[in-house]
Amino acid sequence: MMKLTRRHFLKGSAAVSGTTLMPLSLTLPGTAHAAGNDYKALICLFLYGGNDSFNMVVPADAANHTNYLAARPDIGLQLNEMADMAGFTDEAGQQVRLNGQMPNLAQLMLEGAATTIVNVGTMLEPTTKANYSQVRKPANLGAHNKQQLAWQRSWNISEYNPFGWAGMMMDILASPSLIAENMEISGGELLDGQQAIPVEVESNGVAAMDALGHSNIVKENFSSLVDNPYGSLFSQAYTARLQGVRDFQEQLDAVFAANPEDESINPSYLGRQLRMVKRLMQSSEALGHQRQVFFVSTGGFDNHRNQRGRHDGLLADIDQVVTQFYRALEAEGLSDKAVLFSMSDFGRTIENNSNAGTDHGWGSNQIVVGGAVQGGKAYGRYPSFVRDGVDAIGNKFIPSTSSEQMAATLCQWFGLSESSIDYIFPSLRPTNTNAFSSRYLGFLGNVTTPPPVVDPAVLVPAAVVASVENANGTGAAINAIDGNPETRWSAKGIGVTYTLTLSSPATISLLRYKQVKGDVRSYMFDIQTSTDGVTFTTIASVTTPGNSADWLEAPLTGDDITAVRLVCNGNNDPVDTSLRGWNNFIELEVWGV
């Protein structure tokens, strides 16, 4: 099949792509973005409602299983109700098993193609019973919506980022392609980036214009219009544009027709989603995708009463569908290139309640499936199953592993550099006062102990120059680096440049900046870097959010950089259009080492 190209896409409609802007930075070499052997995919399976993962991954050691049954007399699993997983232990050597409704995933874990991460949850810093009252903890630990967001976003010093950690990852890694490489089959916030906007995909395909795929009458009328152009030159040009949308949809349909649904995957709600994921993976080369990230989900896990039968049924569906999906990828030679992982709002309480259900907890267990997984064991330490015991605060387990450690491990496998991990997951920086023992968990191999980190610092420029300065003298270039919030550089024009020449070649990591009226206007500028001060390369195109007068940040990537140039393109002042040609910076900082 002919590969669909960017030219075909632009002929049609930019609205179906979330990657029309240049990525913030690229941590993979340019050649790694062409479809080929370096292809990888991540699939997030979100279990809405708070999965009782302690009835999914169950303690099998005699003492802890006794504690478990005592805490859960109404819903606990006997040993003969668990999957046969002899020799499968956590990193402390404790035996754990899957619920007996998950025999297929249990087999994958024994084969080494799957694992479970035990007692993982949202944390801002390492937390134990001993330091519980001294450390920072996520707010609203029992709230479904807040904790769903906490799992999908990362903590940024004082608050959660406004974007999902996978979306931020694709801001860095995504390459221009036919449709966005981050694809939501069923909602979620995980894939939302500043520039990498996810495409919403239905289980039957992607529509360039939604009505074209759902209404024959609209489709017929649309075709009649574009096949019979008339009227002014403008009308004919507009019709030609619409014709491009139709042609694009026909090409897109041909891509999916070449990869029909895999009927070996059970057509449950979750199964239909994973059928679509497999089709998109098989279409990756035609779509121009080197990296793909998917979000699928299923619900029904908020079981405060009569939990056991309902929950066992949900786990059985996950077991069947996920295993079928893995085996289908294995048959296509794709299983080593994809990793599926689960997330959920939170774990459930240690003890069951009086209604034979469980309430909102904190720590949880998650599953990871893929040929790249280093399985054969569980990762982390399974907690002591005792209410208010050494691993608990009241009726909730305190996580021993951070959800962001799990996320960073996935991102590292996907191709993010150490500096990009630092940027997306600042809570995992080794230099933090109360630092995690490692930012990576090892379930995808290639575990590295990060080298001693030299903290990035503000790089003092040797010189600054602007191609234009405000004629009244108050907008001099030097004002943007003088440390005085009362002064600023300002200039009017599109394509105005502001260049900082560094004192010596540096590895750069961050641009920090403040702008006048940044809370009411969005400013547009490109970031360029140079290793010789003569030739500049654009590494990012920035549109500021328009809702903050405080410091803003943009990640930078580059070694031996001698100069950073900003090419300024005005703003979108919502009140006075005559002001839209103005650019300014109150303060500018380039950070690096």
Coordinates of C-alpha atoms in Angstrom, one line a residue:
M1 CA 0.0 0.0 0.0
M2 CA 1.2 3.5 -0.7
K3 CA 2.3 5.3 2.4
L4 CA 0.1 8.2 3.3
T5 CA 2.2 11.4 3.3
R6 CA 2.2 14.7 5.0
R7 CA 1.4 16.3 1.6
H8 CA -1.8 14.3 1.3
F9 CA -2.7 15.3 4.9
L10 CA -2.2 19.0 4.2
K11 CA -4.3 18.8 1.1
G12 CA -7.1 17.5 3.3
S13 CA -7.6 19.0 6.7
A14 CA -5.2 19.9 9.5
A15 CA -8.0 19.4 12.0
V16 CA -7.4 15.6 12.2
S17 CA -3.8 15.9 13.3
G18 CA -2.5 16.8 16.8
T19 CA 1.1 17.1 15.8
T20 CA 1.1 19.9 13.3
L21 CA 3.4 22.0 15.4
M22 CA 7.1 21.3 15.8
P23 CA 7.9 19.2 18.9
L24 CA 9.4 21.0 21.9
S25 CA 12.6 18.9 21.5
L26 CA 13.8 15.6 20.2
T27 CA 15.7 13.2 22.3
L28 CA 15.8 10.6 19.6
P29 CA 18.0 11.0 16.5
G30 CA 16.0 12.2 13.4
T31 CA 16.4 8.9 11.7
A32 CA 14.7 7.1 14.6
H33 CA 11.4 8.8 13.7
A34 CA 11.0 7.0 10.3
A35 CA 8.9 3.9 10.5
G36 CA 11.0 0.8 11.0
N37 CA 12.5 -1.5 13.5
D38 CA 12.6 1.1 16.3
Y39 CA 8.8 1.3 16.5
K40 CA 7.3 1.1 20.0
A41 CA 3.8 1.4 21.5
L42 CA 2.5 2.0 25.0
I43 CA -1.1 1.1 25.9
C44 CA -2.6 2.5 29.1
L45 CA -5.6 0.4 30.5
F46 CA -7.4 2.6 33.0
L47 CA -9.7 0.8 35.4
Y48 CA -12.2 3.4 36.5
G49 CA -13.7 3.4 39.9
G50 CA -10.7 2.2 42.0
N51 CA -9.9 -1.5 41.3
D52 CA -9.6 -3.7 44.4
S53 CA -6.2 -4.8 43.2
F54 CA -5.6 -6.6 46.5
N55 CA -8.2 -9.1 45.4
M56 CA -6.4 -9.1 42.0
V57 CA -2.9 -9.7 43.3
V58 CA -3.2 -11.7 46.5
P59 CA -0.7 -12.7 49.2
A60 CA 0.0 -16.4 49.2
D61 CA 2.6 -16.7 52.0
A62 CA 1.0 -18.5 55.0
A63 CA 1.3 -15.7 57.6
N64 CA 0.2 -12.8 55.3
H65 CA -2.6 -14.9 53.7
T66 CA -3.9 -15.5 57.2
N67 CA -3.8 -11.8 57.8
Y68 CA -5.6 -11.2 54.5
L69 CA -8.4 -13.6 55.3
A70 CA -8.9 -12.1 58.7
A71 CA -9.1 -8.6 57.2
R72 CA -11.5 -9.7 54.4
P73 CA -13.7 -12.5 55.9
D74 CA -16.5 -11.7 53.4
I75 CA -14.5 -11.4 50.1
G76 CA -11.1 -13.0 50.7
L77 CA -9.8 -15.7 48.3
Q78 CA -8.8 -19.1 49.6
L79 CA -5.6 -20.6 48.1
N80 CA -7.6 -22.8 45.8
E81 CA -9.3 -19.7 44.4
M82 CA -6.0 -18.3 43.2
A83 CA -4.1 -19.0 40.0
D84 CA -1.3 -21.6 40.2
M85 CA 1.9 -19.5 40.3
A86 CA 4.4 -21.6 42.2
G87 CA 7.7 -19.7 42.7
F88 CA 6.3 -16.3 41.8
T89 CA 7.4 -13.8 44.5
D90 CA 7.8 -10.1 45.1
E91 CA 11.3 -8.5 45.5
A92 CA 11.2 -9.4 49.2
G93 CA 10.7 -13.1 48.4
Q94 CA 7.0 -13.2 49.4
Q95 CA 4.8 -15.4 47.4
V96 CA 2.0 -13.6 45.5
R97 CA -0.6 -15.0 43.1
L98 CA -3.3 -13.6 40.8
N99 CA -7.0 -14.1 41.3
G100 CA -8.1 -17.5 40.0
Q101 CA -10.2 -15.6 37.3
M102 CA -6.9 -14.5 35.7
P103 CA -5.1 -17.8 34.8
N104 CA -4.0 -16.6 31.4
L105 CA -2.2 -13.5 32.7
A106 CA -0.7 -15.7 35.4
Q107 CA 0.8 -17.9 32.7
L108 CA 2.2 -14.8 31.0
M109 CA 3.8 -13.7 34.3
L110 CA 5.4 -17.2 34.7
E111 CA 6.6 -17.0 31.0
G112 CA 8.2 -13.6 31.8
A113 CA 6.0 -11.6 29.4
A114 CA 4.0 -9.9 32.2
T115 CA 4.5 -8.7 35.8
T116 CA 2.7 -6.9 38.6
I117 CA 3.9 -3.8 40.5
V118 CA 2.8 -4.2 44.1
N119 CA 1.7 -1.4 46.5
V120 CA 2.2 1.4 44.0
G121 CA 0.3 4.7 44.4
T122 CA 0.4 8.5 44.0
M123 CA 3.2 10.0 46.1
L124 CA 5.1 13.2 46.2
E125 CA 8.1 11.8 48.1
P126 CA 8.9 8.6 49.9
T127 CA 6.3 8.0 52.6
T128 CA 6.3 5.6 55.5
K129 CA 4.3 5.2 58.7
A130 CA 7.2 6.7 60.5
N131 CA 7.4 9.9 58.4
Y132 CA 3.8 10.1 57.4
S133 CA 3.1 13.3 59.3
Q134 CA 6.2 15.1 58.1
V135 CA 6.1 14.5 54.3
R136 CA 4.0 16.1 51.6
K137 CA 1.1 13.9 50.2
P138 CA -1.3 14.3 47.3
A139 CA -4.5 16.2 48.2
N140 CA -7.9 14.5 47.9
L141 CA -6.6 10.9 48.3
G142 CA -10.1 9.5 48.4
A143 CA -11.6 11.5 45.5
H144 CA -12.1 9.6 42.3
N145 CA -11.6 12.5 39.9
K146 CA -8.6 14.0 41.7
Q147 CA -6.8 10.7 41.9
Q148 CA -7.5 9.7 38.3
L149 CA -5.8 12.9 37.4
A150 CA -2.9 12.3 39.8
W151 CA -2.2 8.9 38.1
Q152 CA -2.2 10.5 34.7
R153 CA -0.2 13.6 35.5
S154 CA 3.1 14.3 37.3
W155 CA 3.9 16.5 40.2
N156 CA 5.6 19.7 39.3
I157 CA 7.2 21.1 42.5
S158 CA 4.0 22.7 44.0
E159 CA 1.1 21.3 41.9
Y160 CA 0.2 18.7 39.3
N161 CA 1.1 19.6 35.7
P162 CA -1.8 20.6 33.5
F163 CA -0.9 18.0 31.0
G164 CA -0.7 14.2 31.2
W165 CA 2.8 12.7 31.6
A166 CA 2.4 10.7 28.3
G167 CA 1.3 13.9 26.5
M168 CA 4.3 15.7 27.8
M169 CA 6.4 12.8 26.6
M170 CA 4.9 13.1 23.1
D171 CA 5.6 16.8 23.1
I172 CA 9.2 15.8 23.2
L173 CA 9.2 12.6 21.1
A174 CA 6.4 13.1 18.5
S175 CA 7.3 13.7 14.9
P176 CA 5.1 15.2 12.2
S177 CA 2.7 12.5 10.9
L178 CA -0.6 11.9 9.2
I179 CA -2.6 11.8 12.5
A180 CA -1.4 12.3 16.0
E181 CA 0.7 9.5 17.6
N182 CA -1.2 9.7 20.9
M183 CA -4.7 8.2 20.5
E184 CA -7.6 8.0 22.9
I185 CA -9.9 5.1 22.4
S186 CA -11.9 6.0 25.5
G187 CA -11.3 9.4 27.1
G188 CA -8.7 10.2 29.8
E189 CA -6.2 13.0 30.5
L190 CA -3.0 11.0 30.2
L191 CA -2.3 11.8 26.5
D192 CA -3.0 15.6 26.7
G193 CA 0.1 17.5 25.8
Q194 CA 0.9 21.2 25.3
Q195 CA 1.3 20.6 21.6
A196 CA 0.7 16.8 21.1
I197 CA -3.1 16.9 21.2
P198 CA -4.5 13.4 21.2
V199 CA -6.8 12.1 18.4
E200 CA -10.0 10.6 19.6
V201 CA -10.4 7.2 17.9
E202 CA -13.6 5.1 17.9
S203 CA -13.5 1.4 17.9
N204 CA -14.3 1.4 14.2
G205 CA -11.7 3.9 13.0
V206 CA -10.7 7.5 12.6
A207 CA -12.9 10.1 10.9
A208 CA -11.5 13.1 9.1
M209 CA -15.0 14.6 9.5
D210 CA -17.2 12.7 11.9
A211 CA -20.4 13.0 9.9
L212 CA -18.8 11.4 6.9
G213 CA -18.4 8.2 8.8
H214 CA -21.8 8.1 10.4
S215 CA -24.4 9.5 8.0
N216 CA -24.9 8.3 4.4
I217 CA -27.2 11.3 3.6
V218 CA -24.5 13.7 4.7
K219 CA -21.9 11.7 2.8
E220 CA -23.9 11.8 -0.4
N221 CA -24.7 15.5 -0.1
F222 CA -21.0 16.2 0.7
S223 CA -19.9 14.2 -2.4
S224 CA -22.4 16.0 -4.6
L225 CA -21.1 19.3 -3.5
V226 CA -17.4 18.6 -4.0
D227 CA -17.9 16.8 -7.3
N228 CA -19.7 19.7 -8.8
P229 CA -17.8 22.9 -7.9
Y230 CA -19.4 26.2 -9.0
G231 CA -19.5 29.9 -8.1
S232 CA -16.7 32.3 -7.5
L233 CA -13.0 31.4 -7.4
F234 CA -13.2 31.5 -3.6
S235 CA -16.1 29.1 -3.6
Q236 CA -14.3 26.7 -6.0
A237 CA -11.1 26.9 -3.8
Y238 CA -13.2 26.2 -0.7
T239 CA -14.8 23.2 -2.5
A240 CA -11.4 21.9 -3.5
R241 CA -10.4 22.0 0.1
L242 CA -13.4 19.9 1.1
Q243 CA -12.6 17.5 -1.7
G244 CA -9.2 17.1 -0.1
V245 CA -10.9 16.1 3.1
R246 CA -12.9 13.4 1.3
D247 CA -9.8 12.1 -0.5
F248 CA -7.9 12.0 2.7
Q249 CA -10.7 10.0 4.4
E250 CA -10.7 7.5 1.5
Q251 CA -6.9 7.0 1.9
L252 CA -7.4 6.7 5.7
D253 CA -10.2 4.1 5.1
A254 CA -7.8 2.2 2.8
V255 CA -5.2 2.0 5.6
F256 CA -7.7 0.4 8.0
A257 CA -9.2 -1.8 5.3
A258 CA -5.7 -3.4 4.9
N259 CA -5.8 -4.3 8.6
P260 CA -9.2 -5.6 9.5
E261 CA -10.4 -6.3 13.1
D262 CA -8.7 -9.3 14.8
E263 CA -11.6 -11.5 15.7
S264 CA -9.4 -13.6 18.0
I265 CA -9.9 -10.8 20.6
N266 CA -13.2 -11.1 22.4
P267 CA -15.6 -8.4 21.3
S268 CA -16.4 -7.1 24.8
Y269 CA -16.3 -3.3 25.5
L270 CA -12.6 -3.6 26.3
G271 CA -11.9 -6.1 23.6
R272 CA -13.3 -3.8 20.9
Q273 CA -10.9 -1.1 22.0
L274 CA -7.9 -3.4 21.9
R275 CA -9.0 -4.6 18.5
M276 CA -8.7 -1.0 17.3
V277 CA -5.3 -0.6 19.0
K278 CA -4.0 -3.6 17.1
R279 CA -5.3 -2.2 13.8
L280 CA -3.6 1.2 14.5
M281 CA -0.3 -0.6 15.4
Q282 CA -0.4 -2.6 12.2
S283 CA -1.1 0.7 10.3
S284 CA 1.8 2.5 12.0
E285 CA 4.1 2.5 9.0
A286 CA 1.4 3.8 6.6
L287 CA 0.5 6.5 9.2
G288 CA 4.1 7.5 9.5
H289 CA 4.2 6.6 13.2
Q290 CA 7.4 5.6 15.0
R291 CA 5.9 5.9 18.5
Q292 CA 2.3 5.3 19.4
V293 CA 0.5 5.8 22.7
F294 CA -3.0 4.6 23.4
F295 CA -5.5 5.1 26.2
V296 CA -8.2 2.5 26.7
S297 CA -10.4 1.9 29.7
T298 CA -13.2 0.0 31.4
G299 CA -15.2 0.7 34.5
G300 CA -17.3 -0.8 37.2
F301 CA -14.7 -1.0 39.9
D302 CA -16.2 1.2 42.6
N303 CA -17.7 -1.8 44.5
H304 CA -18.7 -0.7 48.0
R305 CA -21.1 -3.6 48.4
N306 CA -21.4 -7.2 47.1
Q307 CA -18.1 -6.9 45.5
R308 CA -16.8 -10.4 45.0
G309 CA -18.9 -11.8 42.1
R310 CA -18.9 -8.5 40.1
H311 CA -15.2 -7.9 40.6
D312 CA -14.3 -11.5 39.7
G313 CA -16.2 -11.0 36.4
L314 CA -14.4 -7.8 35.6
L315 CA -11.0 -9.5 36.2
A316 CA -12.0 -12.4 34.0
D317 CA -12.7 -10.1 31.1
I318 CA -9.4 -8.3 31.6
D319 CA -7.6 -11.6 31.7
Q320 CA -9.1 -13.0 28.6
V321 CA -9.0 -9.8 26.4
V322 CA -5.5 -8.6 27.4
T323 CA -4.0 -12.1 26.9
Q324 CA -5.7 -12.5 23.5
F325 CA -4.4 -9.0 22.6
Y326 CA -0.9 -10.0 23.6
R327 CA -1.1 -13.3 21.7
A328 CA -2.4 -11.5 18.6
L329 CA 0.5 -9.1 18.7
E330 CA 2.9 -12.0 19.2
A331 CA 1.6 -13.6 16.1
E332 CA 2.3 -10.4 14.1
G333 CA 5.8 -10.0 15.6
L334 CA 4.7 -6.9 17.5
S335 CA 4.7 -8.2 21.1
D336 CA 8.2 -7.1 21.9
K337 CA 7.4 -3.6 20.6
A338 CA 4.4 -2.9 22.8
V339 CA 3.8 -2.6 26.6
L340 CA 0.3 -2.5 28.1
F341 CA 0.0 -1.3 31.7
S342 CA -2.9 -0.7 34.0
M343 CA -3.8 2.3 36.2
S344 CA -6.7 2.9 38.5
D345 CA -8.0 5.7 40.8
F346 CA -6.6 4.1 43.9
G347 CA -6.5 0.8 45.7
R348 CA -9.2 -0.3 48.2
T349 CA -9.3 -0.5 51.9
I350 CA -7.5 -3.3 53.8
E351 CA -10.6 -4.6 55.5
N352 CA -13.8 -5.3 53.7
N353 CA -16.8 -3.2 55.0
S354 CA -20.1 -4.5 56.4
N355 CA -21.7 -4.7 53.0
A356 CA -19.2 -7.2 51.6
G357 CA -17.4 -4.5 49.6
T358 CA -14.4 -2.2 50.0
D359 CA -14.0 1.5 50.3
H360 CA -11.5 4.0 48.9
G361 CA -7.8 3.2 49.7
W362 CA -4.4 4.4 48.5
G363 CA -1.7 1.9 47.6
S364 CA -2.6 -0.5 44.8
N365 CA -1.2 -3.3 42.5
Q366 CA -0.9 -2.8 38.7
I367 CA -0.2 -5.2 35.8
V368 CA 2.3 -4.7 33.0
V369 CA 2.2 -6.9 29.8
G370 CA 4.6 -7.1 26.9
G371 CA 7.5 -8.9 25.3
A372 CA 9.9 -6.3 26.7
V373 CA 8.8 -7.0 30.3
Q374 CA 11.3 -8.6 32.6
G375 CA 8.7 -10.9 34.2
G376 CA 8.9 -14.0 36.3
K377 CA 8.6 -12.0 39.5
A378 CA 6.6 -9.1 41.0
Y379 CA 8.2 -5.7 41.5
G380 CA 8.1 -3.9 44.8
R381 CA 7.2 -5.3 48.3
Y382 CA 3.8 -6.6 49.0
P383 CA 2.5 -5.0 52.3
S384 CA 1.7 -6.6 55.6
F385 CA -2.1 -7.2 55.4
V386 CA -2.9 -5.6 58.8
R387 CA -5.1 -2.6 59.4
D388 CA -3.0 0.3 60.8
G389 CA 0.0 -2.1 60.6
V390 CA 3.6 -1.2 59.7
D391 CA 2.5 -0.6 56.0
A392 CA -0.7 1.2 56.7
I393 CA -2.3 4.3 58.0
G394 CA -5.7 3.3 59.4
N395 CA -7.5 1.2 56.8
K396 CA -5.3 2.2 53.8
F397 CA -2.0 0.9 52.6
I398 CA 0.7 3.5 52.3
P399 CA 2.3 3.0 48.9
S400 CA 5.9 1.8 48.9
T401 CA 6.4 2.6 45.2
S402 CA 5.4 5.8 43.4
S403 CA 3.1 5.8 40.4
E404 CA 5.6 8.2 38.9
Q405 CA 8.5 5.7 39.2
M406 CA 6.3 3.3 37.3
A407 CA 5.6 6.0 34.7
A408 CA 9.2 7.1 34.4
T409 CA 10.2 3.4 33.7
L410 CA 7.8 3.3 30.9
C411 CA 9.0 6.6 29.5
Q412 CA 12.7 5.6 29.7
W413 CA 11.9 2.4 27.7
F414 CA 10.0 4.6 25.2
G415 CA 13.1 6.7 24.5
L416 CA 13.1 9.7 26.8
S417 CA 16.5 11.0 27.9
E418 CA 17.5 11.6 31.5
S419 CA 17.1 15.3 31.1
S420 CA 13.5 14.8 29.8
I421 CA 12.7 12.5 32.7
D422 CA 14.0 15.3 35.0
Y423 CA 11.7 17.7 33.3
I424 CA 8.5 15.6 33.3
F425 CA 9.1 14.0 36.8
P426 CA 10.8 16.5 39.0
S427 CA 9.7 14.6 42.1
L428 CA 12.1 11.8 41.0
R429 CA 15.2 13.9 40.8
P430 CA 18.0 12.2 42.8
T431 CA 19.0 15.6 44.3
N432 CA 15.7 16.1 46.1
T433 CA 15.9 16.3 49.9
N434 CA 13.8 13.2 50.5
A435 CA 14.7 11.4 47.3
F436 CA 13.4 8.1 46.0
S437 CA 16.0 5.3 46.0
S438 CA 15.7 5.1 42.2
R439 CA 13.6 6.7 39.6
Y440 CA 13.2 3.4 37.6
L441 CA 11.7 0.1 38.8
G442 CA 13.5 -2.3 36.4
F443 CA 10.5 -4.2 35.0
L444 CA 11.5 -3.2 31.4
G445 CA 15.2 -3.9 31.9
N446 CA 18.1 -1.5 31.1
V447 CA 18.1 -0.3 34.7
T448 CA 20.7 2.4 35.2
T449 CA 21.7 4.2 38.3
P450 CA 21.6 7.8 37.2
P451 CA 25.1 9.4 37.4
P452 CA 25.6 12.1 39.9
V453 CA 23.5 15.0 38.8
V454 CA 24.9 18.5 38.5
D455 CA 21.9 20.7 39.1
P456 CA 21.1 23.0 36.2
A457 CA 21.6 26.6 37.0
V458 CA 20.9 30.0 35.3
L459 CA 23.6 30.5 32.6
V460 CA 24.9 34.1 32.7
P461 CA 25.0 35.3 29.1
A462 CA 28.0 37.1 27.8
A463 CA 25.9 39.3 25.6
V464 CA 22.3 39.9 24.5
V465 CA 21.0 41.6 21.4
A466 CA 17.6 42.2 19.9
S467 CA 16.9 43.0 16.3
V468 CA 14.4 45.7 17.4
E469 CA 14.1 47.6 20.6
N470 CA 11.2 49.9 21.7
A471 CA 12.1 53.3 20.3
N472 CA 11.2 55.2 23.5
G473 CA 14.2 53.7 25.2
T474 CA 12.3 51.7 27.9
G475 CA 12.5 48.4 25.9
A476 CA 16.3 47.8 25.8
A477 CA 17.4 44.2 25.3
I478 CA 19.5 44.2 28.5
N479 CA 16.3 44.8 30.6
A480 CA 15.2 41.2 30.1
I481 CA 18.2 39.8 32.0
D482 CA 18.7 42.5 34.6
G483 CA 16.8 40.8 37.4
N484 CA 14.5 43.8 37.8
P485 CA 10.8 42.9 37.5
E486 CA 10.0 46.6 36.8
T487 CA 11.9 46.7 33.5
R488 CA 11.4 44.8 30.3
W489 CA 12.6 44.4 26.7
S490 CA 9.9 45.2 24.2
A491 CA 9.6 45.5 20.4
K492 CA 7.0 45.6 17.8
G493 CA 7.1 43.3 14.7
I494 CA 6.7 39.8 13.4
G495 CA 10.0 37.8 13.3
V496 CA 11.8 40.1 15.8
T497 CA 14.7 38.2 17.3
Y498 CA 16.2 38.3 20.8
T499 CA 19.6 36.4 21.1
L500 CA 21.4 35.4 24.2
T501 CA 25.1 34.5 23.7
L502 CA 26.4 32.2 26.4
S503 CA 29.7 32.7 28.2
S504 CA 30.8 29.2 27.2
P505 CA 29.3 26.2 25.4
A506 CA 26.7 24.5 27.7
T507 CA 24.2 21.7 27.9
I508 CA 20.9 23.5 28.1
S509 CA 17.8 22.2 29.7
L510 CA 15.2 25.0 30.3
L511 CA 14.0 28.4 29.3
R512 CA 12.2 30.4 32.0
Y513 CA 10.5 33.6 31.2
K514 CA 7.9 36.3 32.3
Q515 CA 5.9 38.5 30.1
V516 CA 3.8 41.6 30.5
K517 CA 0.1 40.7 30.3
G518 CA 0.9 37.0 30.1
D519 CA -2.3 36.4 32.0
V520 CA -4.5 37.8 29.3
R521 CA -2.5 37.3 26.1
S522 CA -0.9 34.3 24.4
Y523 CA 2.5 35.2 22.9
M524 CA 4.0 33.2 20.0
F525 CA 7.7 32.6 19.5
D526 CA 10.1 30.0 18.2
I527 CA 13.2 28.9 20.1
Q528 CA 16.4 28.4 18.1
T529 CA 19.8 27.2 19.3
S530 CA 23.3 27.4 17.8
T531 CA 26.7 25.8 18.5
D532 CA 28.7 28.4 16.6
G533 CA 26.7 31.6 17.0
V534 CA 26.1 31.7 13.3
T535 CA 23.9 28.9 12.2
F536 CA 20.6 28.5 14.2
T537 CA 18.2 25.5 14.3
T538 CA 14.6 25.8 15.5
I539 CA 13.9 23.3 18.2
A540 CA 10.5 24.4 19.4
S541 CA 7.5 26.6 18.6
V542 CA 5.8 28.0 21.7
T543 CA 2.4 29.5 22.2
T544 CA 2.1 30.6 25.8
P545 CA -1.1 29.7 27.7
G546 CA -2.3 33.2 28.2
N547 CA -3.4 32.6 31.8
S548 CA -0.3 33.4 33.9
A549 CA 1.7 36.5 34.6
D550 CA 4.1 34.3 36.6
W551 CA 7.2 32.5 35.4
L552 CA 6.6 30.0 32.6
E553 CA 9.0 27.3 31.4
A554 CA 9.8 25.6 28.1
P555 CA 12.2 22.6 28.0
L556 CA 15.4 22.9 26.0
T557 CA 17.7 20.2 24.7
G558 CA 21.2 20.6 23.2
D559 CA 24.8 20.1 24.0
D560 CA 27.7 22.5 23.3
I561 CA 25.2 25.4 22.8
T562 CA 26.7 28.8 22.5
A563 CA 23.6 30.9 21.7
V564 CA 19.9 30.8 22.2
R565 CA 17.6 32.9 19.9
L566 CA 13.9 33.7 20.3
V567 CA 12.1 34.6 17.1
C568 CA 9.0 36.5 18.3
N569 CA 5.8 36.7 16.4
G570 CA 3.5 38.9 18.5
N571 CA 0.4 38.0 20.6
N572 CA -3.3 37.6 20.4
D573 CA -4.4 40.5 22.5
P574 CA -8.2 39.9 23.0
V575 CA -9.1 43.6 23.4
D576 CA -6.9 45.8 21.2
T577 CA -5.9 44.3 17.9
S578 CA -3.4 47.1 17.3
L579 CA -1.3 45.7 20.2
R580 CA -0.9 42.2 18.6
G581 CA 2.3 43.0 16.9
W582 CA 4.1 43.7 20.3
N583 CA 6.6 41.3 21.9
N584 CA 8.1 41.5 25.4
F585 CA 10.0 39.7 28.1
I586 CA 10.2 41.0 31.6
E587 CA 12.8 38.4 32.5
L588 CA 14.6 35.6 30.6
E589 CA 16.7 32.8 32.0
V590 CA 18.4 29.9 30.1
W591 CA 19.2 27.0 32.5
G592 CA 21.8 24.4 31.9
V593 CA 25.2 23.0 32.9

